[in-house]
Amino acid sequence: MPVEHIHLYGEREVEKVRLAGQAAATVLDRLSDAVQPGMSTLDLDNLAECFIREVGGKSGSLNYHGFPRQVCISLNDEVVHGIGRADRIIQFGDLVKLDVVVELGGYYGDNARTVCAGGAPDLLSEQLMAVTKASLEAGIDAAVDGATVNDVSTAVQRVVETAGFSCVRDMVGHGCGKHMHEPPEVPNFRMRSKSPRLVPGMIICIEPMVNVGDWRIEIDPQDRWTCRTLDHSLSAHFENQILITKKKPEILTVCPKNPIA
């Protein structure tokens, strides 16, 4: 997609996205700390509603194309878009993926994290989370002025596949600011086609979704939202929203030094 079709954010707008990103990061941090075995995913979603209200924002996910909950909560082989349910009980050692979008003042902050319920993960889960997080960091490092989206995608893919895991291909990162999803798409694998060049003022979400096994996924035929690995292998997900600058990229989804009240 040509750069002229991608919104470039001026400093006034950047500050508004920055505040939304800080709000989303605060909610994600608090929600991650709240994860415990024995609670339901609906319990977590209800907590998310309280945390979002306390930062002064609104859920960006609720009612988005009909999504029925405040945040996405996905367990184990669920990749993304899991719906909080009263009968979905978190077990010790579960990998819990939390995807939090907060709308604040008409702008959006979007971030995600994978945590292990109840303590230290097993060796495979620990490696999966570490590789997924490292691939996100590699993608961020590659997101510099003058690089391309494909440079970001290649950096993510290299880390993941070197570790023997696979990048989900049917779900990708995206632009985010005035809307939750904006151009450009940011795949986690190198595309053969030409990709947009990164320039200052672009805001993108880089979000590796990494599977232990095959990259292919399927959508739950009943709720039509929950995305699972086709081979039911474990999956992890990390995401940050970043601003392209003339220097190094700025991560917008960071908790503020002074908590938002």
XYZ file of N, CA and C in Angstrom:
783
model
N 0.843 -1.197 0.000
C 0.000 0.000 0.000
C 0.879 1.247 0.000
N 0.604 2.203 -0.880
C 1.418 3.421 -0.926
C 1.359 4.183 0.385
N 2.474 4.864 0.703
C 2.545 5.597 1.960
C 1.467 6.654 2.046
N 1.065 7.237 0.882
C 0.070 8.303 0.948
C -1.290 7.825 1.455
N -1.515 6.504 1.463
C -2.757 5.954 1.988
C -2.642 5.603 3.471
N -1.485 5.829 4.047
C -1.237 5.541 5.452
C -1.202 6.854 6.219
N -1.971 6.942 7.284
C -2.050 8.192 8.041
C -0.733 8.449 8.776
N -0.224 9.656 8.626
C 0.969 10.078 9.360
C 0.528 11.017 10.467
N 0.961 10.725 11.685
C 0.492 11.437 12.874
C 1.424 12.590 13.224
N 0.808 13.779 13.374
C 1.539 14.926 13.882
C 1.675 14.843 15.395
N 2.462 15.755 15.977
C 2.779 15.654 17.398
C 1.542 15.740 18.284
N 0.580 16.579 17.931
C -0.633 16.683 18.762
C -1.396 15.364 18.790
N -1.514 14.734 17.622
C -2.194 13.440 17.570
C -1.357 12.360 18.243
N -0.060 12.403 18.051
C 0.819 11.424 18.685
C 0.644 11.439 20.193
N 0.528 12.626 20.769
C 0.363 12.719 22.218
C -0.934 12.054 22.667
N -1.978 12.164 21.857
C -3.253 11.527 22.205
C -3.147 10.005 22.089
N -2.461 9.532 21.048
C -2.243 8.087 20.923
C -1.345 7.590 22.053
N -0.360 8.398 22.416
C 0.550 8.036 23.505
C -0.232 7.832 24.808
N -1.180 8.718 25.086
C -1.994 8.587 26.304
C -2.862 7.333 26.249
N -3.419 7.053 25.078
C -4.225 5.838 24.921
C -3.354 4.594 25.080
N -2.135 4.654 24.539
C -1.209 3.535 24.683
C -0.821 3.292 26.130
N -0.599 4.374 26.875
C -0.270 4.243 28.290
C -1.443 3.654 29.068
N -2.656 4.052 28.707
C -3.840 3.502 29.371
C -3.960 1.999 29.090
N -3.767 1.615 27.825
C -3.854 0.198 27.464
C -2.774 -0.617 28.166
N -1.567 -0.051 28.267
C -0.466 -0.746 28.941
C -0.744 -0.915 30.429
N -1.341 0.097 31.035
C -1.683 0.021 32.453
C -2.700 -1.086 32.710
N -3.725 -1.147 31.858
C -4.743 -2.193 32.002
C -4.126 -3.572 31.796
N -3.296 -3.720 30.770
C -2.667 -5.014 30.502
C -1.777 -5.446 31.661
N -1.040 -4.517 32.224
C -0.159 -4.838 33.338
C -0.963 -5.332 34.540
N -2.018 -4.622 34.860
C -2.850 -4.999 36.009
C -3.567 -6.321 35.771
N -4.037 -6.523 34.546
C -4.744 -7.760 34.221
C -3.797 -8.953 34.259
N -2.576 -8.765 33.786
C -1.576 -9.841 33.815
C -1.293 -10.272 35.249
N -1.183 -9.300 36.149
C -0.927 -9.599 37.561
C -2.098 -10.323 38.216
N -3.293 -10.145 37.663
C -4.500 -10.714 38.275
C -4.736 -12.171 37.888
N -4.044 -12.664 36.876
C -4.283 -14.032 36.392
C -3.921 -15.048 37.475
N -4.880 -15.906 37.802
C -4.666 -16.955 38.797
C -5.421 -18.213 38.397
N -4.853 -19.396 38.668
C -5.599 -20.635 38.431
C -6.881 -20.632 39.256
N -7.933 -21.188 38.689
C -9.206 -21.279 39.395
C -10.195 -20.205 39.012
N -9.723 -19.116 38.434
C -10.655 -18.080 38.001
C -11.104 -18.377 36.574
N -12.257 -17.861 36.216
C -12.741 -18.050 34.857
C -12.232 -16.926 33.970
N -12.276 -17.163 32.673
C -11.870 -16.096 31.760
C -12.887 -14.951 31.796
N -14.124 -15.237 32.176
C -15.101 -14.156 32.352
C -14.751 -13.314 33.574
N -14.245 -13.953 34.638
C -13.773 -13.192 35.801
C -12.714 -12.178 35.360
N -11.789 -12.623 34.534
C -10.731 -11.736 34.038
C -11.314 -10.605 33.208
N -12.281 -10.933 32.364
C -12.886 -9.909 31.525
C -13.611 -8.861 32.371
N -14.267 -9.313 33.437
C -14.942 -8.367 34.336
C -13.937 -7.452 35.026
N -12.780 -8.008 35.400
C -11.724 -7.177 35.964
C -11.235 -6.154 34.943
N -11.090 -6.609 33.699
C -10.648 -5.699 32.644
C -11.610 -4.526 32.499
N -12.897 -4.789 32.606
C -13.883 -3.708 32.516
C -13.641 -2.665 33.602
N -13.361 -3.136 34.822
C -13.087 -2.209 35.933
C -11.804 -1.427 35.692
N -10.756 -2.109 35.240
C -9.467 -1.447 35.026
C -9.564 -0.402 33.910
N -10.303 -0.743 32.840
C -10.469 0.207 31.730
C -11.222 1.436 32.198
N -12.243 1.220 33.011
C -12.999 2.361 33.548
C -12.110 3.230 34.421
N -11.240 2.599 35.206
C -10.387 3.352 36.129
C -9.338 4.207 35.409
N -8.927 3.827 34.204
C -7.991 4.668 33.448
C -8.729 5.703 32.608
N -10.059 5.722 32.712
C -10.841 6.743 32.021
C -11.146 6.443 30.572
N -10.944 5.183 30.162
C -11.155 4.843 28.762
C -12.349 3.937 28.534
N -12.446 3.452 27.323
C -13.465 2.490 26.921
C -12.778 1.329 26.200
N -13.404 0.178 26.264
C -12.856 -0.970 25.550
C -12.952 -0.736 24.047
N -11.831 -0.964 23.353
C -11.858 -0.894 21.903
C -12.369 -2.173 21.266
N -12.421 -3.250 22.049
C -12.837 -4.547 21.518
C -14.339 -4.765 21.625
N -14.950 -4.260 22.700
C -16.376 -4.506 22.943
C -17.213 -3.990 21.776
N -17.989 -4.906 21.186
C -18.889 -4.622 20.061
C -18.161 -4.330 18.747
N -16.837 -4.524 18.714
C -16.113 -4.353 17.457
C -16.472 -5.515 16.526
N -17.214 -5.219 15.472
C -17.743 -6.247 14.572
C -18.500 -7.317 15.344
N -19.095 -6.930 16.479
C -19.902 -7.851 17.267
C -19.170 -8.592 18.359
N -17.885 -8.287 18.574
C -17.161 -8.989 19.643
C -17.830 -8.680 20.985
N -18.135 -9.710 21.818
C -19.008 -9.511 22.978
C -18.332 -9.186 24.301
N -17.011 -9.065 24.352
C -16.341 -8.871 25.635
C -15.401 -7.662 25.599
N -14.855 -7.340 26.777
C -14.008 -6.170 26.953
C -12.616 -6.344 26.345
N -12.066 -7.549 26.492
C -10.722 -7.859 25.985
C -10.746 -9.262 25.400
N -9.678 -9.627 24.704
C -9.537 -10.986 24.187
C -8.687 -11.800 25.162
N -9.192 -12.968 25.556
C -8.494 -13.846 26.489
C -8.443 -15.235 25.879
N -7.246 -15.687 25.552
C -7.067 -16.938 24.809
C -6.123 -17.852 25.576
N -6.479 -19.133 25.679
C -5.700 -20.081 26.478
C -5.042 -21.145 25.610
N -3.783 -21.419 25.894
C -3.057 -22.577 25.358
C -3.037 -22.615 23.828
N -3.843 -23.487 23.198
C -3.827 -23.571 21.737
C -4.685 -22.498 21.085
N -5.363 -21.689 21.897
C -6.104 -20.551 21.353
C -5.101 -19.434 21.064
N -5.086 -18.984 19.821
C -4.087 -18.010 19.390
C -4.499 -16.602 19.796
N -5.675 -16.185 19.366
C -6.202 -14.848 19.644
C -7.731 -14.897 19.640
N -8.329 -13.790 20.089
C -9.771 -13.528 19.988
C -10.624 -14.447 20.848
N -10.032 -14.996 21.918
C -10.816 -15.789 22.852
C -11.815 -14.932 23.608
N -13.001 -15.472 23.832
C -14.099 -14.760 24.496
C -14.197 -15.216 25.945
N -14.210 -14.266 26.882
C -14.348 -14.605 28.287
C -15.630 -15.373 28.561
N -15.504 -16.513 29.280
C -16.651 -17.371 29.559
C -16.628 -17.816 31.015
N -17.805 -17.933 31.600
C -17.917 -18.354 32.997
C -17.472 -19.800 33.182
N -17.598 -20.620 32.140
C -17.248 -22.041 32.251
C -15.840 -22.347 31.759
N -15.090 -21.336 31.411
C -13.706 -21.532 30.950
C -12.789 -21.210 32.114
N -12.381 -22.250 32.844
C -11.615 -22.082 34.071
C -10.115 -22.207 33.785
N -9.361 -21.246 34.263
C -7.909 -21.237 34.057
C -7.260 -22.258 34.981
N -6.424 -23.119 34.411
C -5.737 -24.160 35.161
C -4.275 -23.775 35.406
N -3.678 -24.388 36.410
C -2.265 -24.142 36.696
C -1.423 -24.495 35.469
N -0.555 -23.589 35.072
C 0.315 -23.814 33.929
C -0.252 -23.403 32.586
N -1.509 -22.980 32.553
C -2.093 -22.508 31.293
C -1.348 -21.284 30.776
N -1.181 -21.224 29.453
C -0.698 -19.999 28.829
C -1.900 -19.124 28.532
N -1.896 -17.933 29.111
C -3.027 -17.018 29.007
C -2.603 -15.809 28.171
N -3.253 -15.648 27.022
C -2.953 -14.523 26.148
C -3.983 -13.430 26.357
N -3.510 -12.249 26.697
C -4.361 -11.099 26.991
C -4.118 -10.034 25.941
N -5.160 -9.650 25.227
C -5.058 -8.618 24.183
C -5.988 -7.475 24.583
N -5.387 -6.330 24.911
C -6.130 -5.204 25.484
C -6.071 -4.002 24.546
N -7.248 -3.508 24.167
C -7.358 -2.287 23.368
C -8.185 -1.278 24.161
N -7.630 -0.093 24.358
C -8.335 0.959 25.091
C -8.496 2.174 24.188
N -9.729 2.673 24.110
C -10.007 3.922 23.404
C -10.067 5.034 24.430
N -9.285 6.067 24.211
C -9.211 7.188 25.144
C -9.197 8.484 24.332
N -10.220 9.292 24.519
C -10.278 10.572 23.823
C -10.308 10.454 22.317
N -10.880 9.362 21.805
C -10.999 9.190 20.367
C -9.794 8.538 19.706
N -8.818 8.088 20.495
C -7.623 7.431 19.963
C -7.435 6.092 20.667
N -6.667 5.196 20.015
C -6.596 3.811 20.474
C -5.179 3.396 20.877
N -5.120 2.653 21.982
C -3.904 1.973 22.401
C -4.148 0.474 22.346
N -3.165 -0.285 21.864
C -3.360 -1.716 21.622
C -2.089 -2.468 21.999
N -2.221 -3.453 22.892
C -1.071 -4.276 23.280
C -1.522 -5.637 23.784
N -0.588 -6.588 23.781
C -0.923 -7.952 24.195
C 0.275 -8.595 24.880
N -0.028 -9.621 25.673
C 1.009 -10.317 26.435
C 0.540 -11.727 26.737
N 1.492 -12.640 26.863
C 1.209 -14.007 27.287
C 1.808 -14.226 28.668
N 1.002 -14.772 29.581
C 1.486 -15.074 30.925
C 1.150 -16.526 31.248
N 1.886 -17.081 32.197
C 1.630 -18.445 32.653
C 0.900 -18.394 33.987
N -0.225 -19.089 34.078
C -1.040 -19.053 35.291
C -0.407 -19.869 36.412
N -0.214 -19.240 37.533
C 0.164 -19.971 38.735
C 1.636 -20.091 39.033
N 2.496 -19.559 38.187
C 3.921 -19.658 38.494
C 4.759 -19.890 37.263
N 5.903 -20.537 37.468
C 6.849 -20.745 36.375
C 6.289 -21.725 35.351
N 6.437 -21.425 34.060
C 5.949 -22.331 33.013
C 6.865 -23.540 32.854
N 6.358 -24.565 32.171
C 7.233 -25.692 31.840
C 8.235 -25.239 30.775
N 9.188 -26.099 30.462
C 10.301 -25.716 29.600
C 9.830 -25.270 28.219
N 8.907 -26.007 27.613
C 8.434 -25.666 26.277
C 7.687 -24.336 26.289
N 6.814 -24.160 27.263
C 6.055 -22.904 27.356
C 6.983 -21.722 27.586
N 7.988 -21.932 28.437
C 8.952 -20.866 28.717
C 9.709 -20.479 27.449
N 10.138 -21.482 26.691
C 10.865 -21.203 25.455
C 9.966 -20.492 24.447
N 8.724 -20.951 24.325
C 7.780 -20.334 23.385
C 7.556 -18.869 23.718
N 7.336 -18.569 24.987
C 7.107 -17.177 25.378
C 8.350 -16.330 25.148
N 9.516 -16.890 25.478
C 10.761 -16.134 25.316
C 11.033 -15.831 23.846
N 10.803 -16.811 22.979
C 11.042 -16.611 21.550
C 10.055 -15.608 20.969
N 8.802 -15.706 21.375
C 7.791 -14.777 20.860
C 8.112 -13.345 21.283
N 8.486 -13.175 22.531
C 8.860 -11.841 23.010
C 10.112 -11.332 22.294
N 11.096 -12.217 22.094
C 12.321 -11.820 21.393
C 12.035 -11.443 19.947
N 11.079 -12.130 19.318
C 10.737 -11.799 17.934
C 10.061 -10.433 17.860
N 9.259 -10.102 18.868
C 8.661 -8.764 18.933
C 9.750 -7.705 19.063
N 10.702 -7.954 19.943
C 11.794 -6.989 20.145
C 12.614 -6.820 18.871
N 12.832 -7.918 18.132
C 13.562 -7.837 16.874
C 12.791 -7.022 15.845
N 11.479 -7.219 15.820
C 10.645 -6.451 14.905
C 10.670 -4.966 15.217
N 10.625 -4.638 16.497
C 10.681 -3.236 16.904
C 12.030 -2.626 16.518
N 13.100 -3.358 16.768
C 14.435 -2.856 16.423
C 14.571 -2.572 14.926
N 13.829 -3.340 14.106
C 13.905 -3.174 12.654
C 13.009 -2.051 12.135
N 12.131 -1.530 12.987
C 11.144 -0.533 12.557
C 11.712 0.879 12.632
N 12.648 1.159 11.739
C 13.330 2.453 11.740
C 13.000 3.216 10.467
N 13.179 4.510 10.518
C 12.961 5.383 9.373
C 13.749 4.884 8.158
N 13.047 4.690 7.051
C 13.696 4.239 5.831
C 13.646 2.749 5.596
N 13.360 1.980 6.642
C 13.166 0.541 6.472
C 11.774 0.293 5.885
N 11.447 -0.954 5.648
C 10.125 -1.302 5.122
C 9.401 -2.220 6.100
N 8.099 -2.366 5.876
C 7.332 -3.322 6.673
C 7.930 -4.711 6.527
N 8.383 -5.053 5.337
C 8.993 -6.371 5.125
C 10.247 -6.574 5.968
N 10.978 -5.500 6.247
C 12.149 -5.609 7.125
C 11.714 -6.017 8.530
N 10.610 -5.442 8.989
C 10.057 -5.797 10.300
C 9.605 -7.254 10.288
N 8.857 -7.622 9.254
C 8.331 -8.984 9.136
C 9.457 -10.012 9.100
N 10.506 -9.706 8.347
C 11.642 -10.618 8.221
C 12.351 -10.810 9.558
N 12.497 -9.722 10.311
C 13.162 -9.801 11.612
C 12.389 -10.702 12.566
N 11.055 -10.556 12.570
C 10.213 -11.407 13.416
C 10.343 -12.865 12.992
N 10.180 -13.130 11.715
C 10.192 -14.496 11.197
C 11.521 -15.188 11.468
N 12.611 -14.458 11.319
C 13.931 -15.055 11.509
C 14.094 -15.592 12.928
N 13.689 -14.813 13.920
C 13.818 -15.243 15.312
C 12.947 -16.470 15.577
N 11.724 -16.426 15.077
C 10.779 -17.517 15.336
C 11.229 -18.818 14.684
N 11.557 -18.760 13.411
C 11.874 -19.981 12.688
C 13.248 -20.538 13.057
N 14.154 -19.670 13.472
C 15.450 -20.156 13.960
C 15.263 -21.029 15.198
N 14.251 -20.709 15.997
C 13.959 -21.477 17.206
C 13.138 -22.730 16.919
N 12.715 -22.913 15.659
C 11.956 -24.103 15.305
C 10.456 -23.965 15.455
N 9.981 -22.747 15.690
C 8.545 -22.489 15.805
C 8.025 -21.882 14.504
N 6.734 -21.559 14.457
C 6.151 -21.018 13.224
C 5.328 -19.766 13.516
N 5.310 -18.866 12.536
C 4.545 -17.615 12.631
C 3.169 -17.810 12.004
N 2.134 -17.442 12.738
C 0.781 -17.451 12.174
C 0.746 -16.505 10.971
N 0.117 -16.933 9.893
C 0.111 -16.146 8.656
C -1.237 -15.525 8.337
N -2.286 -15.998 8.986
C -3.623 -15.485 8.674
C -4.042 -14.334 9.578
N -3.227 -14.005 10.558
C -3.460 -12.865 11.432
C -2.186 -12.027 11.433
N -2.324 -10.713 11.353
C -1.144 -9.850 11.215
C -1.265 -8.615 12.101
N -0.144 -7.906 12.250
C -0.165 -6.611 12.902
C -0.768 -5.564 11.975
N -0.775 -4.304 12.427
C -1.558 -3.299 11.705
C -1.228 -1.899 12.199
N -1.637 -0.924 11.418
C -1.609 0.445 11.906
C -2.666 0.633 12.972
N -2.473 1.628 13.842
C -3.428 1.842 14.942
C -3.232 3.247 15.496
N -4.328 3.980 15.660
C -4.246 5.322 16.213
C -5.628 5.948 16.319
N -6.107 6.521 15.223
C -7.461 7.069 15.198
C -8.495 5.955 15.111
N -8.072 4.821 14.623
C -8.899 3.618 14.540
C -8.074 2.442 15.055
N -8.770 1.397 15.508
C -8.038 0.246 16.036
C -7.231 -0.459 14.943
N -7.805 -0.539 13.751
C -7.106 -1.171 12.636
C -7.015 -0.188 11.481
N -5.790 0.131 11.114
C -5.509 1.036 10.009
C -4.420 0.417 9.141
N -4.267 0.901 7.896
C -3.095 0.506 7.116
C -1.829 1.034 7.790
N -0.700 0.326 7.627
C -0.517 -0.866 6.796
C -0.678 -2.135 7.616
N -0.908 -3.253 6.931
C -0.801 -4.545 7.595
C 0.669 -4.829 7.869
N 0.927 -5.497 9.006
C 2.306 -5.818 9.399
C 2.391 -7.325 9.650
N 2.654 -8.115 8.599
C 2.746 -9.569 8.762
C 3.950 -9.959 9.626
N 3.900 -11.178 10.128
C 5.009 -11.721 10.916
C 5.874 -12.662 10.083
N 5.795 -12.516 8.774
C 6.600 -13.290 7.831
C 6.822 -12.416 6.601
N 7.919 -12.643 5.919
C 8.262 -11.818 4.769
C 7.306 -12.075 3.608
N 6.757 -11.002 3.070
C 5.892 -11.084 1.903
C 6.729 -10.989 0.629
N 6.285 -11.643 -0.426
C 6.998 -11.571 -1.695
C 6.774 -10.227 -2.389
N 5.638 -9.608 -2.119
C 5.320 -8.338 -2.760
C 6.047 -7.182 -2.078
N 6.118 -6.060 -2.765
C 6.738 -4.863 -2.223
C 5.912 -4.353 -1.059
N 6.572 -3.859 -0.018
C 5.848 -3.399 1.170
C 6.121 -1.922 1.422
N 5.260 -1.251 2.207
C 5.417 0.182 2.449
C 6.723 0.507 3.178
N 7.259 1.667 2.861
C 8.434 2.171 3.561
C 7.995 2.853 4.846
N 8.755 2.687 5.902
C 8.446 3.305 7.188
C 8.994 4.731 7.214
N 8.135 5.653 7.622
C 8.528 7.058 7.706
C 8.040 7.625 9.036
N 8.692 8.674 9.539
C 8.264 9.278 10.808
C 6.792 9.683 10.773
N 6.107 9.416 11.880
C 4.684 9.714 11.982
C 3.792 8.512 11.784
N 4.343 7.408 11.272
C 3.558 6.175 11.166
C 3.460 5.517 12.538
N 2.292 4.985 12.839
C 2.080 4.237 14.086
C 1.600 2.842 13.710
N 2.326 1.828 14.188
C 1.986 0.442 13.856
C 1.995 -0.421 15.109
N 1.236 -1.503 15.036
C 1.268 -2.535 16.075
C 1.986 -3.752 15.505
N 3.056 -4.155 16.164
C 3.780 -5.370 15.805
C 3.339 -6.437 16.792
N 2.825 -7.556 16.287
C 2.257 -8.555 17.211
C 2.495 -9.980 16.732
N 3.665 -10.523 17.023
C 3.921 -11.917 16.673
C 2.949 -12.867 17.372
N 2.365 -13.751 16.591
C 1.569 -14.870 17.096
C 2.317 -16.121 16.666
N 2.831 -16.866 17.631
C 3.813 -17.910 17.349
C 3.299 -19.252 17.855
N 3.371 -20.256 16.987
C 2.910 -21.600 17.326
C 4.090 -22.551 17.488
N 3.947 -23.493 18.398
C 4.956 -24.536 18.550
C 4.986 -25.417 17.309
N 3.813 -25.696 16.760
C 3.716 -26.575 15.596
C 3.478 -25.809 14.312
N 2.489 -26.266 13.552
C 2.175 -25.688 12.250
C 1.619 -24.270 12.402
N 1.816 -23.434 11.378
C 1.341 -22.051 11.432
C -0.156 -21.922 11.188
N -0.769 -22.956 10.656
C -2.182 -22.840 10.263
C -3.120 -22.777 11.470
N -4.237 -22.094 11.277
C -5.198 -21.867 12.352
C -6.614 -22.200 11.873
N -7.539 -22.249 12.826
C -8.952 -22.417 12.501
C -9.783 -21.560 13.444
N -10.939 -21.145 12.975
C -11.849 -20.316 13.767
C -12.933 -21.205 14.362
N -13.219 -21.011 15.640
C -14.246 -21.800 16.316
C -15.571 -21.666 15.563
N -16.182 -22.782 15.149
C -17.411 -22.705 14.353
C -18.630 -22.259 15.158
N -18.527 -22.316 16.497
C -19.670 -21.924 17.317
C -19.645 -20.447 17.675
N -18.526 -19.988 18.279
C -18.524 -18.562 18.653
C -18.033 -17.665 17.510
N -17.400 -18.261 16.500
C -16.949 -17.564 15.290
C -15.917 -16.466 15.571
N -15.252 -16.583 16.705
C -14.216 -15.625 17.066
C -12.910 -16.313 17.468
N -13.018 -17.269 18.380
C -11.809 -17.875 18.943
C -10.984 -18.544 17.859
N -9.727 -18.155 17.788
C -8.801 -18.663 16.783
C -7.850 -19.655 17.446
N -7.786 -20.886 16.945
C -6.939 -21.933 17.516
C -5.930 -22.441 16.493
N -4.846 -23.013 17.000
C -3.911 -23.695 16.109
C -4.604 -24.922 15.523
N -4.381 -25.156 14.253
C -5.051 -26.273 13.580
C -4.611 -27.611 14.159
N -3.338 -27.689 14.576
C -2.828 -28.951 15.133
C -2.912 -28.992 16.657
N -3.548 -27.974 17.259
C -3.749 -27.863 18.711
C -2.448 -27.752 19.495
N -1.408 -27.278 18.837
C -0.166 -26.989 19.551
C -0.292 -25.664 20.294
N 0.616 -25.457 21.248
C 0.612 -24.218 22.027
C 0.920 -23.012 21.155
N 0.377 -21.864 21.584
C 0.629 -20.615 20.873
C 0.870 -19.510 21.888
N 1.684 -18.521 21.496
C 1.945 -17.343 22.332
C 1.771 -16.083 21.500
N 1.534 -14.973 22.183
C 1.220 -13.708 21.506
C 1.739 -12.544 22.347
N 2.530 -11.689 21.723
C 2.976 -10.434 22.348
C 2.775 -9.314 21.343
N 2.470 -8.117 21.856
C 2.202 -6.982 20.958
C 2.563 -5.670 21.626
N 3.164 -4.785 20.844
C 3.356 -3.400 21.256
C 2.981 -2.476 20.110
N 2.555 -1.286 20.471
C 2.216 -0.232 19.512
C 3.388 0.744 19.480
N 3.886 1.034 18.286
C 5.084 1.858 18.199
C 4.912 3.014 17.220
N 5.678 4.056 17.460
C 5.740 5.232 16.599
C 7.067 5.234 15.857
N 7.016 5.399 14.546
C 8.234 5.539 13.758
C 8.720 6.987 13.898
N 9.992 7.149 14.247
C 10.575 8.479 14.408
C 11.830 8.579 13.547
N 12.455 9.741 13.543
C 13.703 9.930 12.797
C 14.856 9.191 13.461
N 14.672 8.820 14.714
C 15.696 8.062 15.432
C 15.184 6.649 15.649
N 15.253 6.130 16.865
C 14.770 4.777 17.109
C 13.259 4.804 17.339
N 12.585 3.681 17.104
C 11.134 3.645 17.302
C 10.763 3.871 18.769
N 9.639 4.526 18.974
C 9.141 4.765 20.335
C 8.013 3.784 20.637
N 8.147 3.032 21.714
C 7.062 2.153 22.159
C 6.033 3.003 22.888
N 4.816 3.012 22.382
C 3.751 3.841 22.960
C 3.005 3.127 24.079
N 2.991 1.812 24.050
C 2.264 1.039 25.057
C 3.188 0.712 26.231
N 3.483 1.743 27.002
C 4.271 1.597 28.230
C 3.498 2.246 29.355
N 3.616 1.685 30.550
C 2.923 2.266 31.700
C 3.516 3.627 32.032
N 2.678 4.618 32.324
C 3.168 5.950 32.661
C 3.899 5.945 34.004
N 4.823 6.890 34.165
C 5.533 6.995 35.442
C 4.558 7.325 36.563
N 3.593 8.168 36.255
C 2.535 8.485 37.223
C 1.256 7.785 36.757
N 0.729 6.854 37.544
C -0.440 6.100 37.121
C -1.592 7.001 36.715
N -2.307 6.583 35.667
C -3.488 7.323 35.199
C -4.612 7.130 36.193
N -5.253 8.217 36.606
C -6.346 8.117 37.568
C -7.625 8.614 36.935
